[in-house]
Coordinates of C-alpha atoms in Angstrom, one line a residue:
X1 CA 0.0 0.0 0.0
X2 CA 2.7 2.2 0.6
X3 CA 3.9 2.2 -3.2
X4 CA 0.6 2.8 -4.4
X5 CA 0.4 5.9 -2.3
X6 CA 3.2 7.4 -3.9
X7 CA 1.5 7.6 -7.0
X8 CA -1.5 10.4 -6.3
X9 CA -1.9 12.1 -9.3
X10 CA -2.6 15.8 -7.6
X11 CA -5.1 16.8 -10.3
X12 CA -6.5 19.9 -10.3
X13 CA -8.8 19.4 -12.9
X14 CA -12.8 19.3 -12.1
X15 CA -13.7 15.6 -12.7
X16 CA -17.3 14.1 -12.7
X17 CA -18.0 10.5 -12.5
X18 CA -21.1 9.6 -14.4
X19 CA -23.2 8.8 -11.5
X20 CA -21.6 10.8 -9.1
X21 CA -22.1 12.0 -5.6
X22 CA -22.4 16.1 -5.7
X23 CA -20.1 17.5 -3.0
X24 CA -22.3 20.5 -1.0
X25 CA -19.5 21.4 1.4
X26 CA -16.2 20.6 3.8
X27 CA -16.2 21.6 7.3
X28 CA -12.9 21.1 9.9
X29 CA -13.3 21.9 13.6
X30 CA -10.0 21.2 15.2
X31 CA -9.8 21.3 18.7
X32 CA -7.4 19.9 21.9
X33 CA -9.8 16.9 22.4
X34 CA -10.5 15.7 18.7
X35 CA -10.5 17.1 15.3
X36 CA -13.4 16.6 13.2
X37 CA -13.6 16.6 9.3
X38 CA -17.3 16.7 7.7
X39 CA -17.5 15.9 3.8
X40 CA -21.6 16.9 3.5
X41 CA -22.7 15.9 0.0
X42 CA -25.9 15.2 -1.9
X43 CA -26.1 11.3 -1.5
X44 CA -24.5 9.3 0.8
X45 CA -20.4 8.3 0.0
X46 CA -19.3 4.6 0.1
X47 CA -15.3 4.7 1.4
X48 CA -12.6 2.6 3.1
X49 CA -9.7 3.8 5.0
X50 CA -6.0 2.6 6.6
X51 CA -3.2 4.0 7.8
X52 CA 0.2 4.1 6.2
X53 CA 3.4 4.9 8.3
X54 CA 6.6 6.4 8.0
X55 CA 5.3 9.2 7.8
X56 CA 2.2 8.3 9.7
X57 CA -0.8 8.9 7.4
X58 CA -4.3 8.3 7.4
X59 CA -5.4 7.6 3.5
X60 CA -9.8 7.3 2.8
X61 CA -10.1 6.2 -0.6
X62 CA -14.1 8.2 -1.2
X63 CA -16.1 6.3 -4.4
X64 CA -17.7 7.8 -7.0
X65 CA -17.2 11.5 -5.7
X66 CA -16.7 14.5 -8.2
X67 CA -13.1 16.0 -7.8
X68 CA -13.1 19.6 -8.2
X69 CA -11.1 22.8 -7.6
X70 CA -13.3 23.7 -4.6
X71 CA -13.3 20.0 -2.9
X72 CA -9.2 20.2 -3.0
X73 CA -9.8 23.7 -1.9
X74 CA -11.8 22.9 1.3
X75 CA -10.1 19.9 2.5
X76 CA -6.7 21.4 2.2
X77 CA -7.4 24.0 4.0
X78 CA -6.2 23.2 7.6
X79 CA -5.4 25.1 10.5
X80 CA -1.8 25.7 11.5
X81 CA -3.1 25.0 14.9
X82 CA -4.4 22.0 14.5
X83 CA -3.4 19.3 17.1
X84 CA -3.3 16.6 15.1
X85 CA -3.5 17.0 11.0
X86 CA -0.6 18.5 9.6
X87 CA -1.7 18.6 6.0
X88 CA -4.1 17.0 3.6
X89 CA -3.5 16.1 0.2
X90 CA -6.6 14.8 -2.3
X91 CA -6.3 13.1 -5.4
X92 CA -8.2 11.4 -8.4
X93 CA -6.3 7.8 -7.4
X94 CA -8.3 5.8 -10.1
X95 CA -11.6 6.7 -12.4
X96 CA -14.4 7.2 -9.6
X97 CA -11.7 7.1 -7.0
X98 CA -11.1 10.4 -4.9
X99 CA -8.1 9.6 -2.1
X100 CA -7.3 11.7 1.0
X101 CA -4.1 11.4 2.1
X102 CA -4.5 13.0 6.1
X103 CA -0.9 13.8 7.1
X104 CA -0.4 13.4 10.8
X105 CA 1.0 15.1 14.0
X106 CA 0.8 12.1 15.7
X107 CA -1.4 9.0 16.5
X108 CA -4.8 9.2 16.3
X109 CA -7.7 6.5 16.9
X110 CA -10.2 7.2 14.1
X111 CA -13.9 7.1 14.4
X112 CA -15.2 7.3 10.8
X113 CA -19.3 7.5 10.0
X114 CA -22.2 8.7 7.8
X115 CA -24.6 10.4 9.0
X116 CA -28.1 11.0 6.9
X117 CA -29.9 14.0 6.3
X118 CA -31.2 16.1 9.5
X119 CA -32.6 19.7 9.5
X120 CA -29.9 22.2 6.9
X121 CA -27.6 19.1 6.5
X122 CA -27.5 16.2 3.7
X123 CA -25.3 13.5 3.8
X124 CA -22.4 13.9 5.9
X125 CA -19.0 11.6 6.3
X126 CA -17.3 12.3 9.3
X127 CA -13.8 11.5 10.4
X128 CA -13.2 12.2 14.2
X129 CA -9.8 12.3 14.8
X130 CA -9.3 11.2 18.4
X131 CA -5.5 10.7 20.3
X132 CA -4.1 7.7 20.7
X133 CA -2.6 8.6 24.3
X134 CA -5.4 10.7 25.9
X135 CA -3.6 13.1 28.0
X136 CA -6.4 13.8 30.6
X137 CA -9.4 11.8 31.8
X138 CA -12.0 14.2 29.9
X139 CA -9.8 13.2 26.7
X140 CA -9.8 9.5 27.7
X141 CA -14.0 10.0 27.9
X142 CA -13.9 11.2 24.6
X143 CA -11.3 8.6 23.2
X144 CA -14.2 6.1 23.9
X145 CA -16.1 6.1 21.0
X146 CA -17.6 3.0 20.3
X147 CA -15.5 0.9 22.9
X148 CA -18.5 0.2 24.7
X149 CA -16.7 -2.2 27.6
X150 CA -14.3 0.7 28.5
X151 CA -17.3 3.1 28.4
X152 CA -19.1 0.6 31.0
X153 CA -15.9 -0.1 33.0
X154 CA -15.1 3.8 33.6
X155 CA -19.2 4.7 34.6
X156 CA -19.0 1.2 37.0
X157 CA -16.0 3.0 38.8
X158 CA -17.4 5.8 39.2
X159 CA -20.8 4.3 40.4
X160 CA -18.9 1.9 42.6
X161 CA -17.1 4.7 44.3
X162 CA -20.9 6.8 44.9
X163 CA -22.6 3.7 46.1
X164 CA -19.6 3.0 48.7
X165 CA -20.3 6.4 50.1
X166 CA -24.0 6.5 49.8
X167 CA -24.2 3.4 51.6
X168 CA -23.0 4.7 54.9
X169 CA -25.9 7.4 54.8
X170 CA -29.8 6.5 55.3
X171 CA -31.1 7.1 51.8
X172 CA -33.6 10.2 53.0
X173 CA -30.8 11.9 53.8
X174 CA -28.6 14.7 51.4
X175 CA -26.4 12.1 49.0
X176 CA -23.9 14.4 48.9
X177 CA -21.8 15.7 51.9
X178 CA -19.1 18.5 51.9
X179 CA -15.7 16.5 53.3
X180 CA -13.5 19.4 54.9
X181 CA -11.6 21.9 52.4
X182 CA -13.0 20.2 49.7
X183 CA -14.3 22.7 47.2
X184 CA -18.1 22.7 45.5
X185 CA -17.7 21.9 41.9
X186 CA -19.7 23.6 39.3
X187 CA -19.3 22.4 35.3
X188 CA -20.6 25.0 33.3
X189 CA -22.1 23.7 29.8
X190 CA -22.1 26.1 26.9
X191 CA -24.6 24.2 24.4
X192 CA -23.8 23.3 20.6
X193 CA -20.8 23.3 19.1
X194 CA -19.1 22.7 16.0
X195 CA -21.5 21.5 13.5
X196 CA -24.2 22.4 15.6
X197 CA -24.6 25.8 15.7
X198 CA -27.8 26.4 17.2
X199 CA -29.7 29.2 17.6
X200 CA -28.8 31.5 14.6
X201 CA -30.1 35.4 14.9
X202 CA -31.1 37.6 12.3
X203 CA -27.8 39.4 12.3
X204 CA -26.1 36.1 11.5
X205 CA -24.7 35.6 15.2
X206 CA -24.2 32.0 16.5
X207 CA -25.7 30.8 19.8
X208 CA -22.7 28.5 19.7
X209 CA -20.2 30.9 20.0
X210 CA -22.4 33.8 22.7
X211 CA -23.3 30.9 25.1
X212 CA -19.0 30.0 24.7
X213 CA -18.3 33.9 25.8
X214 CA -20.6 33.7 29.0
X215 CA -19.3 30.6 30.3
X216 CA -16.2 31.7 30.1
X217 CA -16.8 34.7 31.7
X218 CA -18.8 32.6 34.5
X219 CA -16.2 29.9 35.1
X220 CA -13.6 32.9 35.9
X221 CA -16.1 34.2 38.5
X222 CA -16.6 31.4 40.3
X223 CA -13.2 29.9 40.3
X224 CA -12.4 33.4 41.9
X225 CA -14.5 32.4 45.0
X226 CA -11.9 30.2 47.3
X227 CA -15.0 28.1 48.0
X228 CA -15.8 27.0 44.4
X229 CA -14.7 25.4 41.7
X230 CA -15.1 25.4 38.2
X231 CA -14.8 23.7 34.9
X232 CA -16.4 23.3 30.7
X233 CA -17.6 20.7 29.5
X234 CA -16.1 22.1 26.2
X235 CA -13.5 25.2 25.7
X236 CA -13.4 25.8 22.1
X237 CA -16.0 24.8 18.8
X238 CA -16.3 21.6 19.1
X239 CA -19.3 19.3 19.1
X240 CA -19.6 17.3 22.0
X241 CA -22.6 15.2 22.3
X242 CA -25.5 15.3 25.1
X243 CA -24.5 12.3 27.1
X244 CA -20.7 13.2 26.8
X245 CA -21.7 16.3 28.5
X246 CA -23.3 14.6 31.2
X247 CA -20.6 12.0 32.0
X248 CA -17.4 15.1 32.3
X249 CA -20.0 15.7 35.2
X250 CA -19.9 12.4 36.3
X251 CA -16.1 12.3 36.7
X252 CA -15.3 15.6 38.1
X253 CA -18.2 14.4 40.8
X254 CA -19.4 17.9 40.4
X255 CA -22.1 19.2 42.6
X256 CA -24.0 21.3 40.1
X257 CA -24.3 21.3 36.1
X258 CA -25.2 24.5 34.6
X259 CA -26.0 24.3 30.8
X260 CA -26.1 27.4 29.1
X261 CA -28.4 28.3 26.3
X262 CA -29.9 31.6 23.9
X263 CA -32.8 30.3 22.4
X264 CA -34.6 30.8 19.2
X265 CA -38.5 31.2 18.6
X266 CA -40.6 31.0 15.2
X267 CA -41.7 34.7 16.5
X268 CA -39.2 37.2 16.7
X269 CA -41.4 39.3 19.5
X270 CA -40.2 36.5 21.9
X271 CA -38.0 37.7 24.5
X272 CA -36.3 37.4 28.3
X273 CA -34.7 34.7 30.2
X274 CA -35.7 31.3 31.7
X275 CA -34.1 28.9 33.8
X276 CA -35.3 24.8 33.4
X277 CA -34.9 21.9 35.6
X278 CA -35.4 18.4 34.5
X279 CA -39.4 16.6 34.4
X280 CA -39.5 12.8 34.7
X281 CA -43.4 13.1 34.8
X282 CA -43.5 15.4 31.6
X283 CA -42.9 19.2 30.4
X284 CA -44.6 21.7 32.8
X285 CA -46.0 23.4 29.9
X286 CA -46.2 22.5 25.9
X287 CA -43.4 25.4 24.9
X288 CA -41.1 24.0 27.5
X289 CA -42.0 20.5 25.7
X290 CA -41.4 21.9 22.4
X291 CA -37.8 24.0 23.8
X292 CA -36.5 20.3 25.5
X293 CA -37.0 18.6 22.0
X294 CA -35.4 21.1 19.9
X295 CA -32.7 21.2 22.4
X296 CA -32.0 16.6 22.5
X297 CA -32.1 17.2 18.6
X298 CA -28.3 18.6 19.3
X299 CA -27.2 15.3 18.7
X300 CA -28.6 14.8 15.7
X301 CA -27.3 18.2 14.5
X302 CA -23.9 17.7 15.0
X303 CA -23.8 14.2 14.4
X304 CA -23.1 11.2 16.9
X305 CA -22.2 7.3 15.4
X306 CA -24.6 4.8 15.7
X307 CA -21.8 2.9 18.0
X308 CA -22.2 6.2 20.6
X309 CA -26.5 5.7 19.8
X310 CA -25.9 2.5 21.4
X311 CA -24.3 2.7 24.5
X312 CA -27.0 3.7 26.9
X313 CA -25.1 2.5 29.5
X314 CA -26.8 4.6 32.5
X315 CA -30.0 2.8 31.8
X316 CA -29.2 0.3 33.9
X317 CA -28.2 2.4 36.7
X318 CA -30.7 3.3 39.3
X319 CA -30.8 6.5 40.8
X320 CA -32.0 6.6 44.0
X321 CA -31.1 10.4 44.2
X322 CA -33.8 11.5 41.6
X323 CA -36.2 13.1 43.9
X324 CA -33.6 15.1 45.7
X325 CA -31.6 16.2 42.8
X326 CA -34.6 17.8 40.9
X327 CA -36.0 19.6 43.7
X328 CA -32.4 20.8 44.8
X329 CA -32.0 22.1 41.1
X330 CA -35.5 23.5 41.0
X331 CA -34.2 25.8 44.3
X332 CA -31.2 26.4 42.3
X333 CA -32.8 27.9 39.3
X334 CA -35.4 29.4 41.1
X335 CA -32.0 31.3 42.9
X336 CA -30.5 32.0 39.5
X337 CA -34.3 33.7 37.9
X338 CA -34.3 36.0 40.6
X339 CA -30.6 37.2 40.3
X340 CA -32.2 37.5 35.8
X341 CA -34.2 39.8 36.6
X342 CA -31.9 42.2 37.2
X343 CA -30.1 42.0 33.9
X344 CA -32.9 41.0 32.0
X345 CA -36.6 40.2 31.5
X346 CA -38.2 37.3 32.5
X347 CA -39.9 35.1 30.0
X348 CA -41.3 32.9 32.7
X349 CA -40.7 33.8 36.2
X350 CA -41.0 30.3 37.4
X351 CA -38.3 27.6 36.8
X352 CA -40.0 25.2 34.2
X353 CA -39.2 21.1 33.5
X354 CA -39.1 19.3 30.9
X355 CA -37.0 16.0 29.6
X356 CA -33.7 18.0 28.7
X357 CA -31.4 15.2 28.1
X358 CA -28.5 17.2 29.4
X359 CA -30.0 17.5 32.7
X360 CA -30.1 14.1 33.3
X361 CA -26.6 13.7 35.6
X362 CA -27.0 10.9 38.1
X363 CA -27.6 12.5 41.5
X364 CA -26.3 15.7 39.9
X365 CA -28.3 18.8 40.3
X366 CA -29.0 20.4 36.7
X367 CA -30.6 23.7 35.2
X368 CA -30.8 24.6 31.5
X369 CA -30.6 29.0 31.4
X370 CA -31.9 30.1 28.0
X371 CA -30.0 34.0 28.7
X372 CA -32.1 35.3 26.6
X373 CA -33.9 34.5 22.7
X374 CA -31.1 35.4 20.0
X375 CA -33.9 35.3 17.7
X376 CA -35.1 38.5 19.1
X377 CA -33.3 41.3 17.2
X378 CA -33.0 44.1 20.3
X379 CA -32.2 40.6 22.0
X380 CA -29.5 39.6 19.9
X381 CA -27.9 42.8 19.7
X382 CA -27.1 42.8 23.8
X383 CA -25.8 39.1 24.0
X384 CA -23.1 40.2 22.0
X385 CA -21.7 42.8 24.0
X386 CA -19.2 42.6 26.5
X387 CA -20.7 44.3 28.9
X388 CA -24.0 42.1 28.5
X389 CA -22.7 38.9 28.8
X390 CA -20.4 39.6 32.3
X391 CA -24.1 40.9 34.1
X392 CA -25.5 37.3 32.7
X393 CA -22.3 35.6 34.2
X394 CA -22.5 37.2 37.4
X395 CA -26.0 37.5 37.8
X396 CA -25.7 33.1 37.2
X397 CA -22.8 33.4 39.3
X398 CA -24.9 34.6 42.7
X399 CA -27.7 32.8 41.5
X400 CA -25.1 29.9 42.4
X401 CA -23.8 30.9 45.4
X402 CA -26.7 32.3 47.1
X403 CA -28.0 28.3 46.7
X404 CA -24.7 27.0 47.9
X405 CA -24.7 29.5 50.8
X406 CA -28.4 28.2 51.6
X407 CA -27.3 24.9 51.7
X408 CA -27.4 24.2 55.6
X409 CA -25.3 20.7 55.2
X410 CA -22.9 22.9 53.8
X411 CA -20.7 24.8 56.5
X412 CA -18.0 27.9 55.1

């Protein structure tokens, strides 16, 4: 194989196979935890792939795909930055036979899929490019997909290690405790991410990338309070799926999850802020319903393999916490709306449920904040600004520690 790769024939010419796929567009999204190349096209591309070394290479021969001047365009174009591709070359290797030759930085695991058309996307091949040698326990999460037994074996730790310490308790009373000088753990979630952009306002601005700004803000704030802690469930544009959100929780044993949102509404009128909690027994009210559905569809959007579709692994898991940890977040959001209203209307002025699939942390306490509807123009226009988005982070910020501070098992 590696003789035959020497002889790409770097072809600039457009080239259309008589019963071609169309090509509609090449996205990358590098980032510290994976990269990830998208191919979208008009039908769905048959392919194979191996590695060649010496240099290390990952070569996907794609069939029956038109070679043009934009395709080499796109999928050359790589970021400097990019932890783990140095280049890509593409090629017409035989008649109906398009070759990418994926230079790398160093070892990856690859998780290669198709994904069919959902909502503003056709087709899609994806190539998640994930390290070899995780360097963190977040990247070794990630490095997971679809190896279901190490999946199950890390969650079983983890559960193991909750059930040894639960079991020393009577189960009426708080499942989590406050060991001395420990610090309370917040992950902040900013929704969406790489190909799924969310939200998308009329001036063209990204809930992806506002949602990013404010939890960055709000994880400085609280990691300057000696008594807290904070961390992201992603730091860059990435797409990280729902239950991948869930589990970085799960391992930092953090004692809150905060997802943040700007949502969107077939009205532009729509406007102010609303906090959520999560509903076993169904939505509290049918937009809440129709907010929690649009919401799970992230992981259609952005595109999860049908290896990660099938590890439900938590559905075995019994929570015995349930009751407590939605009526702990309901206080906790219900702490959070009234430090909103300072910055911002209220769209509700209750904290609504629903089955938010991010809020569904084992015995972890969970609110969704839509900070406002980016589909509202005047809306829109303060998310942006600097100013705007540090009153959102600190008005979340107290919301916290006000609940924290309330929290008589806790003692400062």
């Amino acid at each position: 194989m590696a003789g035959s790769a020497g002889t790409l024939l770097l072809s600039l010419a457009p080239w259309q196979p008589a019963f071609g796929a169309r090509l509609v567009d090449v996205r990358m999204w590098p980032a510290e935890e994976y990269t990830r190349v998208t191919i979208e096209s008009d039908i769905a591309l048959k392919y194979k792939y191996f590695f060649l070394h010496s240099p290390l290479r990952l070569v996907i021969d794609i069939f029956d795909l038109a070679l043009t001047k934009k395709f080499q365009r796109q999928i050359s174009d790589v970021a400097p930055n990019d932890p783990f591709i140095r280049g890509v070359r593409v090629a017409q290797y035989r008649p109906r036979v398009v070759r990418l030759v994926v230079e790398l930085k160093t070892d990856v695991n690859p998780e290669i899929f198709q994904l069919k058309p959902f909502g503003n996307y056709q087709n899609r091949l994806v190539f998640d490019l994930y390290p070899a040698r995780p360097k963190d326990e977040i990247s070794k999460l990630l490095a997971t997909e679809g190896d279901e037994d190490k999946l199950k074996s890390l969650l079983s730790d983890l559960e193991n290690d909750k059930k040894t310490t639960t079991a020393q308790k009577k189960p009426e009373k708080r499942p989590i405790q406050k060991p001395k000088d420990e610090k309370f753990i917040v992950v902040i979630d900013p929704g969406h991410g790489g190909e799924d952009p969310g939200a998308i306002g009329r001036r063209g601005n990204r809930e992806k990338t506002v949602v990013l700004q404010i939890a960055r803000r709000l994880v400085k704030l609280i990691n300057g309070d000696p008594r807290m802690t904070a961390l992201m469930t992603r730091n860059s544009d990435h797409f990280l799926s729902l239950g991948k959100r869930v589990k970085i929780a799960q391992i930092k044993q953090a004692h809150l999850l905060v997802s943040i949102h700007a949502d969107a509404f077939i009205k532009p009128t729509a406007r102010g802020s609303s906090v959520f909690a999560l509903s076993v027994r169904g939505a509290s009210s049918a937009a809440a319903k129709w907010l929690a559905q649009k919401q799970n569809e992230s992981d259609m959007i952005g595109g999860i393999s049908m290896k990660e579709m099938r590890q439900d692994v938590q559905k075995n898991v019994v929570d015995l916490t349930r009751s407590w940890t939605i009526n702990y977040s309901l206080g906790l959001g219900s702490s959070i709306l009234r430090e909103m209203k300072s910055v911002n209307r209220l769209h509700k002025t209750t904290v609504e449920q629903a089955g938010f699939a991010v809020l569904k942390g084992q015995g972890i306490p969970s609110v969704l904040v839509e900070t406002a509807f980016i589909s509202n123009p005047k809306e829109e226009q303060l998310l942006i600004t600097h100013r705007h988005q540090q009153k959102v982070a600190e008005a979340i910020y107290r919301g916290i520690k006000n609940q924290m501070l309330a929290d008589t098992s806790w003692k400062y």
